[in-house]
Short mmCIF file of C-alpha atoms in Angstrom, two decimals:
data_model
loop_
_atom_site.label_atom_id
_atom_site.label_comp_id
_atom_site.label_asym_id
_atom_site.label_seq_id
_atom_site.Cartn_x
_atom_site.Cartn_y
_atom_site.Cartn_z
CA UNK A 30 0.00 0.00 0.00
CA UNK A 31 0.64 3.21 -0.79
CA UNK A 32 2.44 5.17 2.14
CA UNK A 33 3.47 2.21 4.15
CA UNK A 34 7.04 2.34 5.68
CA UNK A 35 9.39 -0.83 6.09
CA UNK A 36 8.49 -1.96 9.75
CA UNK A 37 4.45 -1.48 8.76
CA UNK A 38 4.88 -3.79 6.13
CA UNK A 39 6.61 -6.72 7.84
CA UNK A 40 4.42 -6.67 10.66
CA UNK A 41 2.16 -7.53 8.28
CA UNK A 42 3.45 -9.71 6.28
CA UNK A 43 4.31 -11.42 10.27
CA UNK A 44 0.87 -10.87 11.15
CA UNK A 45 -0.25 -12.82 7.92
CA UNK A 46 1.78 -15.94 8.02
CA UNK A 47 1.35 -16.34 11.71
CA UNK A 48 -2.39 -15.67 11.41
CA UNK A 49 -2.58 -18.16 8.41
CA UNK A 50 -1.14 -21.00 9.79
CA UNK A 51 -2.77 -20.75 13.11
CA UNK A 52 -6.49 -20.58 11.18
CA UNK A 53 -5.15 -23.63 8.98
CA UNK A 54 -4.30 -25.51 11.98
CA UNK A 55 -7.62 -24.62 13.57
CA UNK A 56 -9.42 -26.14 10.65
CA UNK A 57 -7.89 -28.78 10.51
CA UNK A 58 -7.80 -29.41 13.77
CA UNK A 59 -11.90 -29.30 14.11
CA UNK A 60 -12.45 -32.01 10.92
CA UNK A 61 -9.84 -34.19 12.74
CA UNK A 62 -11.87 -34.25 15.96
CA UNK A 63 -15.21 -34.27 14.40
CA UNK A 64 -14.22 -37.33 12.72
CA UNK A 65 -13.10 -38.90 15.24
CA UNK A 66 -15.87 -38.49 17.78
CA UNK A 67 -18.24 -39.89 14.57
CA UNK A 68 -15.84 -42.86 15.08
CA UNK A 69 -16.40 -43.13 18.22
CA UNK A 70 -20.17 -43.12 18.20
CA UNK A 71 -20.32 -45.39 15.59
CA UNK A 72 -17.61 -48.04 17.32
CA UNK A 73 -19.93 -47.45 20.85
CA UNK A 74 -22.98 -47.96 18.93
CA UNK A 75 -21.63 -51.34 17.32
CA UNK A 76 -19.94 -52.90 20.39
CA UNK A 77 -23.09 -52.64 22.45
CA UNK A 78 -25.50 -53.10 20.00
CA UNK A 79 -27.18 -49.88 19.98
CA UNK A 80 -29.45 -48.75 17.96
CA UNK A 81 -30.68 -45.86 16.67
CA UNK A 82 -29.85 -42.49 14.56
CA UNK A 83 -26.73 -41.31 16.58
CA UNK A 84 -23.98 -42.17 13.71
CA UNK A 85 -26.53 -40.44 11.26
CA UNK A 86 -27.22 -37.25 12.87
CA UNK A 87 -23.69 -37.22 13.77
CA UNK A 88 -22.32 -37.43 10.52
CA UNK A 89 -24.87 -35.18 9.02
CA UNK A 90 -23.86 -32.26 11.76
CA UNK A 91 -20.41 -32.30 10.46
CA UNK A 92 -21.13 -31.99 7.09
CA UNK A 93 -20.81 -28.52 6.68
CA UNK A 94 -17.48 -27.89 8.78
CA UNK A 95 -16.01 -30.09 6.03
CA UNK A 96 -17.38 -28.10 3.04
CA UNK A 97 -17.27 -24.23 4.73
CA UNK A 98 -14.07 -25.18 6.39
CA UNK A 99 -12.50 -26.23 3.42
CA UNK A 100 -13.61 -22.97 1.67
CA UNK A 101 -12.29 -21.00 4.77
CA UNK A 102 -8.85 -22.82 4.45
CA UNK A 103 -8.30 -22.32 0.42
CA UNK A 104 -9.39 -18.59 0.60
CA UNK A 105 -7.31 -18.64 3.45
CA UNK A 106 -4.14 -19.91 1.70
CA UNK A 107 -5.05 -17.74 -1.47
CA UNK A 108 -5.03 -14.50 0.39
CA UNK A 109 -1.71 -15.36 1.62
CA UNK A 110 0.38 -16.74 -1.24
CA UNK A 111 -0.84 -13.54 -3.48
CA UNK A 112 -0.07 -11.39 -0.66
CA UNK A 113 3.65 -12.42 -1.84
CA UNK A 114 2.55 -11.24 -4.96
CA UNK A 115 1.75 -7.76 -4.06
CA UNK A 116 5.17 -8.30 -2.04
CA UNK A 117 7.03 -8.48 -5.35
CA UNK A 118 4.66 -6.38 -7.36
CA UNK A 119 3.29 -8.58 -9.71
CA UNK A 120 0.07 -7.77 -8.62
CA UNK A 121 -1.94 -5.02 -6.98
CA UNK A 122 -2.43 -5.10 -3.65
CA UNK A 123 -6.62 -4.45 -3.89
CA UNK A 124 -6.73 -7.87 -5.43
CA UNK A 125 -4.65 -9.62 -2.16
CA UNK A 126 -7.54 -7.36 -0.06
CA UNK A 127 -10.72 -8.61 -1.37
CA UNK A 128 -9.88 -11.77 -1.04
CA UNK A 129 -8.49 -11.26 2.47
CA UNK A 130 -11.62 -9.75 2.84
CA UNK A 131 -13.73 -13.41 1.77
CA UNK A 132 -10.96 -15.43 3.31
CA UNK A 133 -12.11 -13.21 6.91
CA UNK A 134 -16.27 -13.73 6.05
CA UNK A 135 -15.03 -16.98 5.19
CA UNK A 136 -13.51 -18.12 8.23
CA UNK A 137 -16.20 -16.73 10.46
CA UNK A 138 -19.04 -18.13 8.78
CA UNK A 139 -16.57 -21.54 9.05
CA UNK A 140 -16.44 -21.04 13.31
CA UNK A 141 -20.71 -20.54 13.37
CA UNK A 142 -20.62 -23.70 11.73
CA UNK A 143 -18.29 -25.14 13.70
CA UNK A 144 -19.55 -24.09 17.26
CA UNK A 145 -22.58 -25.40 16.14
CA UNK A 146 -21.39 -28.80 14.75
CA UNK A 147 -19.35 -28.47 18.39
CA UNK A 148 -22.74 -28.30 20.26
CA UNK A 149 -24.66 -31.13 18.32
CA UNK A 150 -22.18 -33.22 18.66
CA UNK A 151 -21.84 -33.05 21.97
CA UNK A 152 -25.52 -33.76 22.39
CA UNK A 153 -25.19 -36.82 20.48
CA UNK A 154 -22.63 -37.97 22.53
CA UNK A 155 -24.26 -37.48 25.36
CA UNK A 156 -27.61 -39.97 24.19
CA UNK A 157 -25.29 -42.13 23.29
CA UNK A 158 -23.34 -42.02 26.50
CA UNK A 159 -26.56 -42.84 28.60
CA UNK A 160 -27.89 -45.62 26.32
CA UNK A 161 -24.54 -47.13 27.08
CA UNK A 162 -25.24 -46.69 31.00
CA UNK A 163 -28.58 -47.98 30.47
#
């Protein structure tokens, strides 16, 4: 940008990678434990011989973190690798901002579906947790 001294722009460029690889890991972080706790469900269900929706609903909850959080990551990493492009100058740096821009509605949109997934989730696991005391 226009009027932006040395130290401005490597905080930012700091501020980008950092904030980048912590939102990847986040991510990834919340489809690795979503599909794991539809594992789990699913093994409980089968060793006891539940049964019932549980697995379904389950499943069907995380869903969308796959699909919105995959969006979120890949405008993510976008935003990022042309903001070394506006680095170097092969492109302008209004291009890099809108898509920071949908890489930020992105990612929030990705954490409503994810609390939410979070929440349902937890619910399920807790039917399934007191059919298996029952």
């Amino acid at each position: 940008m226009l009027g932006w001294r040395g130290t401005d722009v490597g905080r930012h460029i700091s501020f980008g990678f950092f904030s980048t690889m912590i939102l990847l890991l986040a991510h990834s972080m919340m489809m690795f434990y979503l599909i794991g706790k539809g594992k789990a469900v699913k093994d409980a269900m089968a060793e006891r011989g539940l049964t019932g929706d549980q697995y379904r609903r389950i499943t069907s909850v995380r869903r969308p973190v796959f699909s919105v959080g995959t969006l979120a990551i890949a405008v993510t990493m976008i935003a990022a690798i042309l903001g070394a492009s506006v680095d170097t100058g092969a492109l302008p740096s209004v291009v890099h901002a809108m898509i920071a821009y949908g890489g930020i509605a992105c990612n929030f949109a990705a954490l409503k579906v994810e609390i939410s997934a979070l929440t349902e989730s937890s619910r399920i696991v807790d039917e399934v947790n007191q059919l298996l005391g029952s």
